[in-house]
Coordinates of N, CA and C and ligand atoms in Angstrom, one line a residue:
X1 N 0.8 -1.2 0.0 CA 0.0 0.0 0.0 C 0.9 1.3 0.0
X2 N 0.6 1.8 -1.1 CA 1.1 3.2 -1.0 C 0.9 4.4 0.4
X3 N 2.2 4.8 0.7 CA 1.7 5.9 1.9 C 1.3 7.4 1.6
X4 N 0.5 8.1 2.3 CA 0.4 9.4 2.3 C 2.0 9.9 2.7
X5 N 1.8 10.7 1.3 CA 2.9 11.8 1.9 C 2.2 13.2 1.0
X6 N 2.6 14.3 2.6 CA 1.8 15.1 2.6 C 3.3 16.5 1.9
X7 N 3.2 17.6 1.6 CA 3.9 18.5 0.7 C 3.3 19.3 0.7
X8 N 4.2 21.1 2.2 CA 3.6 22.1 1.9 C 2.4 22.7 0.8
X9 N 1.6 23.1 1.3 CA 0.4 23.8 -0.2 C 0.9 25.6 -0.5
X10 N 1.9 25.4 -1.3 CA 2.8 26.7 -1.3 C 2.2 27.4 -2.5
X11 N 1.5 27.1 -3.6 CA 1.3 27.8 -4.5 C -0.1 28.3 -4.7
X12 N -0.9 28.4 -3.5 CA -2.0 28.7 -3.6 C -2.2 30.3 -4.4
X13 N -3.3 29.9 -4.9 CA -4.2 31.4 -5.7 C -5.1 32.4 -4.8
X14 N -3.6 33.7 -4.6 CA -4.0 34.6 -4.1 C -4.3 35.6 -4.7
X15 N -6.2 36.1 -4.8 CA -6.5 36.9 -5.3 C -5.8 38.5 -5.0
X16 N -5.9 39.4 -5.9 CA -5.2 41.0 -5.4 C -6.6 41.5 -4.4
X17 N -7.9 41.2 -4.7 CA -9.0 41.6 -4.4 C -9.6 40.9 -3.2
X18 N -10.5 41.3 -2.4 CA -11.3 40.8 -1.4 C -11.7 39.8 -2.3
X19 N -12.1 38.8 -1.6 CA -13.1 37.9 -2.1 C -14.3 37.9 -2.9
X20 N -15.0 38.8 -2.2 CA -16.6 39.5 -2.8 C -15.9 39.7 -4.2
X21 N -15.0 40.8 -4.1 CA -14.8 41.2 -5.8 C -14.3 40.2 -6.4
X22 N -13.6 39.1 -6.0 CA -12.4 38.1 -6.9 C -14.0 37.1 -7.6
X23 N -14.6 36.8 -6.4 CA -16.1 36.1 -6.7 C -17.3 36.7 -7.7
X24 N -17.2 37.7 -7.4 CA -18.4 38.8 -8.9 C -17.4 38.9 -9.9
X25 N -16.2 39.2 -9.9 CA -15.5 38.9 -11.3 C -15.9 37.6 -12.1
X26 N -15.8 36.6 -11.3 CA -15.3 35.4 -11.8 C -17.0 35.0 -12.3
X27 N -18.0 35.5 -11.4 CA -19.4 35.3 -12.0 C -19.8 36.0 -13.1
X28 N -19.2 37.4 -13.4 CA -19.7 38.0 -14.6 C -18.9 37.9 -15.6
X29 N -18.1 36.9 -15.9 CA -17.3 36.6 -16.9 C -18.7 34.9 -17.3
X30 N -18.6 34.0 -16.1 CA -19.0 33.4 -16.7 C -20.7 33.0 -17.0
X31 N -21.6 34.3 -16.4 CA -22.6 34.5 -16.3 C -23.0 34.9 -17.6
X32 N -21.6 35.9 -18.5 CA -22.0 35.9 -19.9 C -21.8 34.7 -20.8
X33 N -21.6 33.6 -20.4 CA -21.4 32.6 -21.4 C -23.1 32.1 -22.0
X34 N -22.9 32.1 -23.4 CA -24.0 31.7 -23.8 C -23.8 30.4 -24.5
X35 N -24.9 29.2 -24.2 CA -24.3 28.2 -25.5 C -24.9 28.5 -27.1
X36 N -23.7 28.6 -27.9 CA -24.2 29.1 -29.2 C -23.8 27.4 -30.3
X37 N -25.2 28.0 -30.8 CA -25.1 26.8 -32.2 C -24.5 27.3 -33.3
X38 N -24.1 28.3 -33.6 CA -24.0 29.0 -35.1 C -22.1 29.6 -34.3
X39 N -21.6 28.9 -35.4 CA -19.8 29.1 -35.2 C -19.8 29.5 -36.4
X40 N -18.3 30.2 -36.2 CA -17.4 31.0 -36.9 C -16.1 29.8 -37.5
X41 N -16.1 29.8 -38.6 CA -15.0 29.0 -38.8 C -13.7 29.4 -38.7
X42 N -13.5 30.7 -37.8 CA -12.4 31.1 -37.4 C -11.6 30.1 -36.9
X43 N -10.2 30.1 -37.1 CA -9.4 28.6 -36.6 C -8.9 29.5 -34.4
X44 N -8.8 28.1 -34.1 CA -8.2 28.6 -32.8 C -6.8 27.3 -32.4
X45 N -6.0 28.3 -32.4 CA -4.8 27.4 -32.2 C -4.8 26.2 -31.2
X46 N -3.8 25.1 -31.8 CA -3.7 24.0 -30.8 C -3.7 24.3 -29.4
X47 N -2.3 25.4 -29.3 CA -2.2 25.4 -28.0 C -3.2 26.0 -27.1
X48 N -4.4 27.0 -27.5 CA -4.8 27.2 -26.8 C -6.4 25.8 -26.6
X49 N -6.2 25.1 -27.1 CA -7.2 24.0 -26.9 C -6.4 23.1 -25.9
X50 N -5.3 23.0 -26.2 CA -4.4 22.3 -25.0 C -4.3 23.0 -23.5
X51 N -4.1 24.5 -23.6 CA -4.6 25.0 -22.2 C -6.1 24.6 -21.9
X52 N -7.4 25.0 -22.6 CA -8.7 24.0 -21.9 C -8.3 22.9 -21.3
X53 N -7.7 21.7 -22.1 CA -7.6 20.4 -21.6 C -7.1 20.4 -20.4
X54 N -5.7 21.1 -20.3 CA -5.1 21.1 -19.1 C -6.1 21.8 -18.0
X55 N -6.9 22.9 -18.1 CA -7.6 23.2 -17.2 C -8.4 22.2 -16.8
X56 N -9.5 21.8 -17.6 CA -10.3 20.4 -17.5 C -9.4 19.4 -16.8
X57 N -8.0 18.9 -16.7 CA -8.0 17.8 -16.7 C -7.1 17.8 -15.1
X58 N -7.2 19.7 -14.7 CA -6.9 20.0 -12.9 C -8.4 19.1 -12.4
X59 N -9.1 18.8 -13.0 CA -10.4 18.7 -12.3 C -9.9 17.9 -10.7
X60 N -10.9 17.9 -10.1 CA -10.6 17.1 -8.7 C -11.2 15.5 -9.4
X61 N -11.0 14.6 -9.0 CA -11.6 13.3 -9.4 C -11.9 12.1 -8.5
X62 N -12.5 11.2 -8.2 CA -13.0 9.9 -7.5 C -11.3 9.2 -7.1
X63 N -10.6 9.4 -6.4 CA -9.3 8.9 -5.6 C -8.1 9.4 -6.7
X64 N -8.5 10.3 -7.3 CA -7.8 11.0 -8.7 C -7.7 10.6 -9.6
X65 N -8.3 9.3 -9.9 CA -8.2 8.7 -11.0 C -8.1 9.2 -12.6
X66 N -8.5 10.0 -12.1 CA -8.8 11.5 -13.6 C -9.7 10.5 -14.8
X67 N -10.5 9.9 -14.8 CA -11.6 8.9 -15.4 C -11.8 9.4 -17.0
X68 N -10.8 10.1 -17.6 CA -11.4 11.0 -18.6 C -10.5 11.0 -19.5
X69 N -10.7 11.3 -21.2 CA -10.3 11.6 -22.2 C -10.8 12.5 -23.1
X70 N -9.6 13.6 -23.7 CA -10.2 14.4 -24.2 C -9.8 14.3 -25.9
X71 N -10.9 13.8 -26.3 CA -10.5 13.6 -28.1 C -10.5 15.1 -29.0
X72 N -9.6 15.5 -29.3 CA -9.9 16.7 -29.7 C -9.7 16.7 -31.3
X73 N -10.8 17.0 -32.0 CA -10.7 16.9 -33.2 C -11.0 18.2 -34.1
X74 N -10.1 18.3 -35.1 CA -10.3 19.3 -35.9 C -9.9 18.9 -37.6
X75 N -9.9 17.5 -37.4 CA -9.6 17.1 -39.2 C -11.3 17.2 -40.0
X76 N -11.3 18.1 -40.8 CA -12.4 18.0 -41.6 C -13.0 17.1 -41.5
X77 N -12.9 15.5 -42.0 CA -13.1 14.9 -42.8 C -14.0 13.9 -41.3
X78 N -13.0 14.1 -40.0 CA -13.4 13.7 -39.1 C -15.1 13.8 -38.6
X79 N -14.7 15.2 -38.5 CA -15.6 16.1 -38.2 C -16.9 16.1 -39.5
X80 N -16.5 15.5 -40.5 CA -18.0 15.4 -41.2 C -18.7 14.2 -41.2
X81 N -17.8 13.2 -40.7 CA -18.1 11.7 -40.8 C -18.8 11.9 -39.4
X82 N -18.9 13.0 -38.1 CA -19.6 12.7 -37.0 C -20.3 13.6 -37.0
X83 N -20.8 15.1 -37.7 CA -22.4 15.6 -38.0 C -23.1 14.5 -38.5
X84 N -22.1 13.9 -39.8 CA -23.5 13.1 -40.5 C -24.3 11.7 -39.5
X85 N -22.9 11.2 -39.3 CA -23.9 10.3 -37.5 C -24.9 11.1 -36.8
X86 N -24.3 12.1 -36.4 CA -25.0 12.9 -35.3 C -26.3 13.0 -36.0
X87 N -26.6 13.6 -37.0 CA -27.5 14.1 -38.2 C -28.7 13.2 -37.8
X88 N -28.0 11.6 -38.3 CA -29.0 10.8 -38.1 C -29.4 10.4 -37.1
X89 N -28.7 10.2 -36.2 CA -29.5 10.1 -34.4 C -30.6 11.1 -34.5
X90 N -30.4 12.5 -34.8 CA -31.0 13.6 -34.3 C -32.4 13.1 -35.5
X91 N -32.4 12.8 -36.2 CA -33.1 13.1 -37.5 C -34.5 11.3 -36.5
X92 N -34.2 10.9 -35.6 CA -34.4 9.8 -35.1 C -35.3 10.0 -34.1
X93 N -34.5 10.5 -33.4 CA -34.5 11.6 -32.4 C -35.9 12.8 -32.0
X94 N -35.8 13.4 -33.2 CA -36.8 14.8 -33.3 C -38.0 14.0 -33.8
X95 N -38.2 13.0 -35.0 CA -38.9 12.2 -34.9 C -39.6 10.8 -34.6
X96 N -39.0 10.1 -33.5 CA -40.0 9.3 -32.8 C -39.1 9.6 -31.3
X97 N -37.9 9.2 -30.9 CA -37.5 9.3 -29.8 C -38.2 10.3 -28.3
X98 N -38.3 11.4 -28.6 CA -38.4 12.5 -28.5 C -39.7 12.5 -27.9
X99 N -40.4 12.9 -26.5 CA -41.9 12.4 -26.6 C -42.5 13.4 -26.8
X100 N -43.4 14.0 -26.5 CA -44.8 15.4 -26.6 C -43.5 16.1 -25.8
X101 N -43.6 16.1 -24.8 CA -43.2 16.8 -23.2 C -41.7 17.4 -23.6
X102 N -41.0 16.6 -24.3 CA -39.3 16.8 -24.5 C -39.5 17.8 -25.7
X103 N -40.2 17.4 -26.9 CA -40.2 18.3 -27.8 C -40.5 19.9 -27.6
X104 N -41.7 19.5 -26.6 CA -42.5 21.1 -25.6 C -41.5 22.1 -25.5
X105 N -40.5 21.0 -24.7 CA -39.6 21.4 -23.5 C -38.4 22.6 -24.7
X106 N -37.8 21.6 -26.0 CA -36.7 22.0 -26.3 C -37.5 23.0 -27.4
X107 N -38.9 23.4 -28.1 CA -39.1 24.3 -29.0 C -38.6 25.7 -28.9
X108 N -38.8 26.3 -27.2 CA -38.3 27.8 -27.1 C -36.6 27.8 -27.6
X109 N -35.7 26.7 -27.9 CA -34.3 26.7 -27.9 C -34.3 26.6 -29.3
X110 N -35.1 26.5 -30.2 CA -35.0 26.0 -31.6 C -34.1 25.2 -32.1
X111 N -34.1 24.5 -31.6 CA -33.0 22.8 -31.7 C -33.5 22.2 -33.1
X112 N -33.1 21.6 -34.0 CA -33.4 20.6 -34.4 C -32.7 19.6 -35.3
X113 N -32.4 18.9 -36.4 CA -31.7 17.9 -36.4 C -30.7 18.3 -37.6
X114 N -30.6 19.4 -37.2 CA -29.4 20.0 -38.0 C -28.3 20.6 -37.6
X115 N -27.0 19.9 -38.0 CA -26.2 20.4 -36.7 C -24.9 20.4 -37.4
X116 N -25.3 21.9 -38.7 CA -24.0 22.1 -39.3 C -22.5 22.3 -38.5
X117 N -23.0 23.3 -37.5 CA -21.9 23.0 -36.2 C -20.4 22.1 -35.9
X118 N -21.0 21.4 -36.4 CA -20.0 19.9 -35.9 C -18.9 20.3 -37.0
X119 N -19.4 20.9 -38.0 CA -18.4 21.0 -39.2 C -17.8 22.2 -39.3
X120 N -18.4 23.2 -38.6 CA -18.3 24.6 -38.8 C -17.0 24.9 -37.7
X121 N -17.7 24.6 -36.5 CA -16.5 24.7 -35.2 C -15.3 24.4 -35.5
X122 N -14.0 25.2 -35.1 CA -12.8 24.4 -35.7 C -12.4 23.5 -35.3
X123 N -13.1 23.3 -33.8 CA -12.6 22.2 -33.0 C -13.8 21.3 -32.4
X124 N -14.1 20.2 -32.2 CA -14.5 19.3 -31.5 C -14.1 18.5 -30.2
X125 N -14.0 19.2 -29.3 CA -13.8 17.9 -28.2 C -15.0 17.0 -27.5
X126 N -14.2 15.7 -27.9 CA -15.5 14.6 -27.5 C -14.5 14.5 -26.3
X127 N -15.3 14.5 -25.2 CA -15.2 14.2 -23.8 C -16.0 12.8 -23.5
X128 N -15.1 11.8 -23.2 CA -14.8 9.9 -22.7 C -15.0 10.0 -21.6
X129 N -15.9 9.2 -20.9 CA -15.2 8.8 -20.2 C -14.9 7.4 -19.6
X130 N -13.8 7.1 -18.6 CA -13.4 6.0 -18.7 C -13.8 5.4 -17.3
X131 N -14.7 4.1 -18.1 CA -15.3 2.7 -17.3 C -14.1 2.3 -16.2
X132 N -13.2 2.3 -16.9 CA -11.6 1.5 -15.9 C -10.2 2.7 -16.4
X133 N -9.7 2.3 -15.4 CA -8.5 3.1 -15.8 C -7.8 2.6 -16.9
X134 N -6.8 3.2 -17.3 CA -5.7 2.6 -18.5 C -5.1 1.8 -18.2
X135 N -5.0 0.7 -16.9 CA -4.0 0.1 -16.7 C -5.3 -0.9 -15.6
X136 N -6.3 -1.2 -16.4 CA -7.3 -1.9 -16.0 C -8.1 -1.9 -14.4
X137 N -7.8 -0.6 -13.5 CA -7.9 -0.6 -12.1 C -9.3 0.0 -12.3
X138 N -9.7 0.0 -11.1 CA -11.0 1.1 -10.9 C -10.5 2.2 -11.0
X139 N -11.9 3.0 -11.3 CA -12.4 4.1 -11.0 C -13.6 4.3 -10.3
X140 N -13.4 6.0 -9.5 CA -14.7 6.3 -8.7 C -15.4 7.4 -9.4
X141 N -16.7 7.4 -8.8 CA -17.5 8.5 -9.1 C -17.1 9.4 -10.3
X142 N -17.3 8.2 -11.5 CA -17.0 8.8 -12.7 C -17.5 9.7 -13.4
X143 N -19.1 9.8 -13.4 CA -20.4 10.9 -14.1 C -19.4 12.5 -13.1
X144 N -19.6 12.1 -11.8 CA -19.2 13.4 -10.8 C -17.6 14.0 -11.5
X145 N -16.8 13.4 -11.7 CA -15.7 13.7 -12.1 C -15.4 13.9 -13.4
X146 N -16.1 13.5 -14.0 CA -16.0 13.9 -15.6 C -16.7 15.2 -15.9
X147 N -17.9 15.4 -14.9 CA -19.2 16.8 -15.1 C -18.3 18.1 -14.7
X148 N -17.4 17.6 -13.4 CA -16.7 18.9 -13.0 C -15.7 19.2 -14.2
X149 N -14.9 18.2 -14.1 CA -14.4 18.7 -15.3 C -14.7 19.0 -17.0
X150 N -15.3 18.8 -17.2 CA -16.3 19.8 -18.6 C -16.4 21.2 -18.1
X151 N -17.4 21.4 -16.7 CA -17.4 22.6 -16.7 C -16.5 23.1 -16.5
X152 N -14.8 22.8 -15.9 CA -13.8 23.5 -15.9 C -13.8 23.8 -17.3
X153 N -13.6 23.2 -18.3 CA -13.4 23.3 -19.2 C -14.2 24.3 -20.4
X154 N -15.7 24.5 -19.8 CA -16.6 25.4 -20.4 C -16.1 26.9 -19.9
X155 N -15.9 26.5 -18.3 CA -15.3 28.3 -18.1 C -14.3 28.6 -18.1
X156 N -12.8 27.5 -18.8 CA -11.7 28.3 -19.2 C -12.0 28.8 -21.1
X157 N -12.6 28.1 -21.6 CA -12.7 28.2 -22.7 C -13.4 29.7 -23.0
X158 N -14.9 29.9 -21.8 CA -15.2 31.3 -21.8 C -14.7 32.4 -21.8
X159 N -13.5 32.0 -20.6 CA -12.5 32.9 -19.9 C -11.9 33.4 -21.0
X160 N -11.4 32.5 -22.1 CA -10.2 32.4 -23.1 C -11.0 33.3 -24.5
X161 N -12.6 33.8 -24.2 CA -13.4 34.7 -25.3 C -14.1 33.3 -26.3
X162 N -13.8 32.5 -25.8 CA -14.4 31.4 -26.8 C -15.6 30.8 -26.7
X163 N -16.4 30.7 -27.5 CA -17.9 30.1 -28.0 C -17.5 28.5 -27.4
X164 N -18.5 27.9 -26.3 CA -19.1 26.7 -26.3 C -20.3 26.1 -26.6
X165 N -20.8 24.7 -27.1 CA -21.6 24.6 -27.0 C -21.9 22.9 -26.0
X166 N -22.5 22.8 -25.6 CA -22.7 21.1 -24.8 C -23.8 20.1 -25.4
X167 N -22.7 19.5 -26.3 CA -23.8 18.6 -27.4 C -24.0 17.2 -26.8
X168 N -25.3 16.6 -26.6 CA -25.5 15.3 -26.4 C -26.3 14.3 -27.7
X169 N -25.7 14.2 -28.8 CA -26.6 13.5 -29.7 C -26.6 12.3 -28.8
X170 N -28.0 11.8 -29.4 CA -28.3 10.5 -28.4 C -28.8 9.4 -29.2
X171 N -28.5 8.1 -28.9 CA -26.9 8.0 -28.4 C -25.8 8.3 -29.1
X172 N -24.9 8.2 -28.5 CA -23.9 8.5 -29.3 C -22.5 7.8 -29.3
X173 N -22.8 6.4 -28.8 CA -22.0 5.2 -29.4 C -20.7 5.5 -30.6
X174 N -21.6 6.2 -32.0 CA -21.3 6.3 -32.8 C -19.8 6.8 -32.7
X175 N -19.6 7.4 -31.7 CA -18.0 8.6 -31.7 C -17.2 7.5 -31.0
X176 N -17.6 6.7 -30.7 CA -16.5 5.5 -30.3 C -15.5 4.7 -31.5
X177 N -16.8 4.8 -32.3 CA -16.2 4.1 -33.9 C -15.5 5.0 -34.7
X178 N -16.0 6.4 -34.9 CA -14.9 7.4 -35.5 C -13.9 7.2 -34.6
X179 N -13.9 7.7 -33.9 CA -12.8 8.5 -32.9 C -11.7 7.2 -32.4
X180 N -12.1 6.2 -32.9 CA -11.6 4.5 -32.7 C -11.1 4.7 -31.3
X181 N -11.9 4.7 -30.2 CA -11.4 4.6 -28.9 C -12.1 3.0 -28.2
X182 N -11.3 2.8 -27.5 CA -11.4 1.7 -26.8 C -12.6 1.5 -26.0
X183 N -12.9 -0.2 -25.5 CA -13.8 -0.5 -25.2 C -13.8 0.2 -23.8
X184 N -13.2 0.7 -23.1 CA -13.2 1.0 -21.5 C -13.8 2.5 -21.4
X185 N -13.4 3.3 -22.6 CA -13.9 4.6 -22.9 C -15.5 4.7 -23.5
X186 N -16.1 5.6 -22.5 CA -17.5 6.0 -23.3 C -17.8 7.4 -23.3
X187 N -18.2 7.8 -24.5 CA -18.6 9.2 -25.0 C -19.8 9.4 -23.7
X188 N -19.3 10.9 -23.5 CA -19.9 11.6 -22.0 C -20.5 12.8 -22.8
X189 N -19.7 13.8 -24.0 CA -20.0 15.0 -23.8 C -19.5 15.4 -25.3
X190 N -20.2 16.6 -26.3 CA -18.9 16.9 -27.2 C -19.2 18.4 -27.2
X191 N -18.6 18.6 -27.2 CA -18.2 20.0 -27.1 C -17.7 20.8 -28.1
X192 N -18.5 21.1 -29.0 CA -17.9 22.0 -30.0 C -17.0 23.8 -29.7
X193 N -16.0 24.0 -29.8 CA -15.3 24.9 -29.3 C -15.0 26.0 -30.9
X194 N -15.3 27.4 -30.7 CA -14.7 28.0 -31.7 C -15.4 29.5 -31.1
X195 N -15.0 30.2 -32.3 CA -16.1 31.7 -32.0 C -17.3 31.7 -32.5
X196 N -18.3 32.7 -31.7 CA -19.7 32.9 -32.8 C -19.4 33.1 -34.0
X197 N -20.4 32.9 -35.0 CA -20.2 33.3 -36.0 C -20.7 35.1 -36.3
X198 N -20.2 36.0 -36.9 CA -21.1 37.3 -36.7 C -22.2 37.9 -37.0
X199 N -22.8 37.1 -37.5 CA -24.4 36.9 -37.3 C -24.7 35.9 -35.9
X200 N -24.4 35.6 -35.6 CA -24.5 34.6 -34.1 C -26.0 35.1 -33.4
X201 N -26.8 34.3 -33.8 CA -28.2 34.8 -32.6 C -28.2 33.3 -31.3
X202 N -29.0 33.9 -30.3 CA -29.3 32.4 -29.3 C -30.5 33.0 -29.1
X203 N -30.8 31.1 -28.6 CA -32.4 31.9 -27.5 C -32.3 33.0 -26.8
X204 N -33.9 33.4 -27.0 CA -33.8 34.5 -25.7 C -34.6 33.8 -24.4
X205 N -35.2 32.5 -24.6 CA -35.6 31.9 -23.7 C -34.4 31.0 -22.5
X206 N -33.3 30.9 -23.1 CA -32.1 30.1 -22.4 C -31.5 31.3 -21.7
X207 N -31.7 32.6 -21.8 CA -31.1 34.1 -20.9 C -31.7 33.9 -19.6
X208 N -33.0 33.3 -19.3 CA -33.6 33.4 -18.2 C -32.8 32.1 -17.4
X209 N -32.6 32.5 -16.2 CA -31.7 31.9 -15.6 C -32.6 32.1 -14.0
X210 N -32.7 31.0 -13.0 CA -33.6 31.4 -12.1 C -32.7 32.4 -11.3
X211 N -33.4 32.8 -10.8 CA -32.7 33.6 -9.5 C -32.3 33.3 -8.1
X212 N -31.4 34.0 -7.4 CA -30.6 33.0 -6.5 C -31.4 32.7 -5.3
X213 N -32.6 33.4 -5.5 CA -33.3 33.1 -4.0 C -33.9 31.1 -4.4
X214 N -34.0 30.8 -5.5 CA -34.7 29.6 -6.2 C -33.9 28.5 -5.8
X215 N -32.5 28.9 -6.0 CA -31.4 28.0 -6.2 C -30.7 27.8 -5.2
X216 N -30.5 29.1 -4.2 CA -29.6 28.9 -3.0 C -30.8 28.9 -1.7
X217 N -30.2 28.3 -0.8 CA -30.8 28.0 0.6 C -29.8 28.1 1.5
X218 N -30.0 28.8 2.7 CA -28.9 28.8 3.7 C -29.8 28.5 5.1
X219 N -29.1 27.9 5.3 CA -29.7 27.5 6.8 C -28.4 28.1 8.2
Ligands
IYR301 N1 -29.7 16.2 -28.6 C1 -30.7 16.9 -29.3 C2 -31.8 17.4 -28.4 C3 -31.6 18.3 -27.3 C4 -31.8 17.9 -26.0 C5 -31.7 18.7 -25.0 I1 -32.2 18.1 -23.1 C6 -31.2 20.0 -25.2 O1 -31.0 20.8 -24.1 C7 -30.9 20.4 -26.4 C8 -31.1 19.6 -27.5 C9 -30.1 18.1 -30.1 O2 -28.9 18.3 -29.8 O3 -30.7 18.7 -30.9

C-alpha cells in the first residue's frame, strides 16, 4: 500500500482583491457565457485547446483517477463523418424518440436535427469517459468527475473569449467508432469549441436563468 505523503500547499491562488470582488469577477465573466449553435470558422490554435484540456484535466476526481479523455478533433473529414452520424440520431431523435413533453420542452431553444456546427466549429472535443483506468484498475465517481471537469473546461474556454456549445446527440456510441477509442472509454460530452459566427443569434428563452433566491438555501 502506497503511503500518504503530505507536501507544503505553497502555491495557492492569491487573489489582489477581497473575495466579494475576486467572486463577482469570476461570476460575470461566466454568467455571460451563452451556448451558441451558429460558429465562426475562425481557426483557434492548438495550443490554446491544450490550455482547456489542461484546465479540465486540474479537475478534482474519485481517488484522482482522472476517469477521462479528451478527443480533440479538428480534421475535416473527421468532423464530417460525425455531423453526418449525429444528423442521423437527431433526424431519429426529433422524430420518434423524442416524446410530446421533451419536444415542448426544447421548442423555445430552436434545436433541431441539423447540426452544421460539428463542421463549422474548428474544433471538436468529444469528452470519454473512462469505465476502468488505463491500466485496467478502478475508477470512482465517474459521471461526478468527468461533469466537473467539462465545466472547468466550459469556463476556461469562456475565460479564453471562446464560444461553447454542450452537445449530447443520443446515443452516441457512434463517436466511439470514429474517434476508434477503446472499449473502457465511453462518450460523456462533445463539445464543440470556436467563435460565434457574426451573425450569431441564441435563445432568448435560455437568458432566463432562475434567480438566487430559487437555487440557493442557507440555513
Ligand atoms: N440532442 C438533441 C436534443 C436536445 C436535447 C436537450 I435536453 C437539449 O438541451 C438540447 C437539444 C439536439 O442536440 O438537438
Amino acid at each position: 500500500m502506497a503511503e500518504a505523503v503530505f507536501v507544503p500547499y505553497r502555491d495557492r491562488y492569491l487573489p489582489r482583491v477581497p473575495p466579494e470582488d475576486a467572486a463577482r469577477a469570476f461570476c460575470e465573466v461566466v454568467q455571460r457565457r451563452r451556448t451558441v449553435r451558429m460558429f465562426s470558422d475562425r481557426p483557434v490554435s492548438r495550443e490554446t485547446i491544450e490550455w482547456l484540456v489542461r484546465a479540465a484535466a486540474s479537475a478534482p476526481s474519485g481517488a484522482n483517477k482522472q476517469p477521462w479523455r479528451f478527443v480533440c478533433v479538428q480534421d475535416p473529414g473527421i468532423k464530417r463523418r460525425i455531423r453526418l452520424a449525429a444528423e442521423q440520431e437527431e433526424r431519429e431523435f426529433y422524430a420518434h424518440r423524442a416524446g410530446p413533453e421533451w419536444l415542448k420542452d426544447l421548442a423555445p431553444l430552436g434545436t433541431d436535427e441539423h447540426k452544421d456546427f460539428l463542421e463549422v466549429a474548428p474544433w471538436l472535443i468529444v469528452v470519454f469517459k473512462l469505465l476502468r483506468g488505463d491500466d485496467g484498475g478502478q475508477v470512482y465517481y465517474i459521471n461526478e468527475s468527468v461533469g466537473i471537469a467539462c465545466g472547468l473546461l466550459l469556463a476556461a474556454a469562456q475565460h479564453a473569449g471562446l464560444a461553447t456549445l454542450t452537445h449530447t446527440p443520443s446515443p452516441m456510441g457512434f463517436l466511439s467508432g470514429i474517434l476508434e477509442r477503446p472499449t473502457h472509454e465511453r462518450p460523456f460530452l462533445l463539445i464543440p469549441v470556436g467563435y460565434p459566427a457574426d451573425d450569431c443569434t441564441v435563445p432568448e428563452a435560455a437568458l432566463r436563468k432562475k434567480p438566487l433566491e430559487q437555487v440557493m438555501v442557507t440555513r
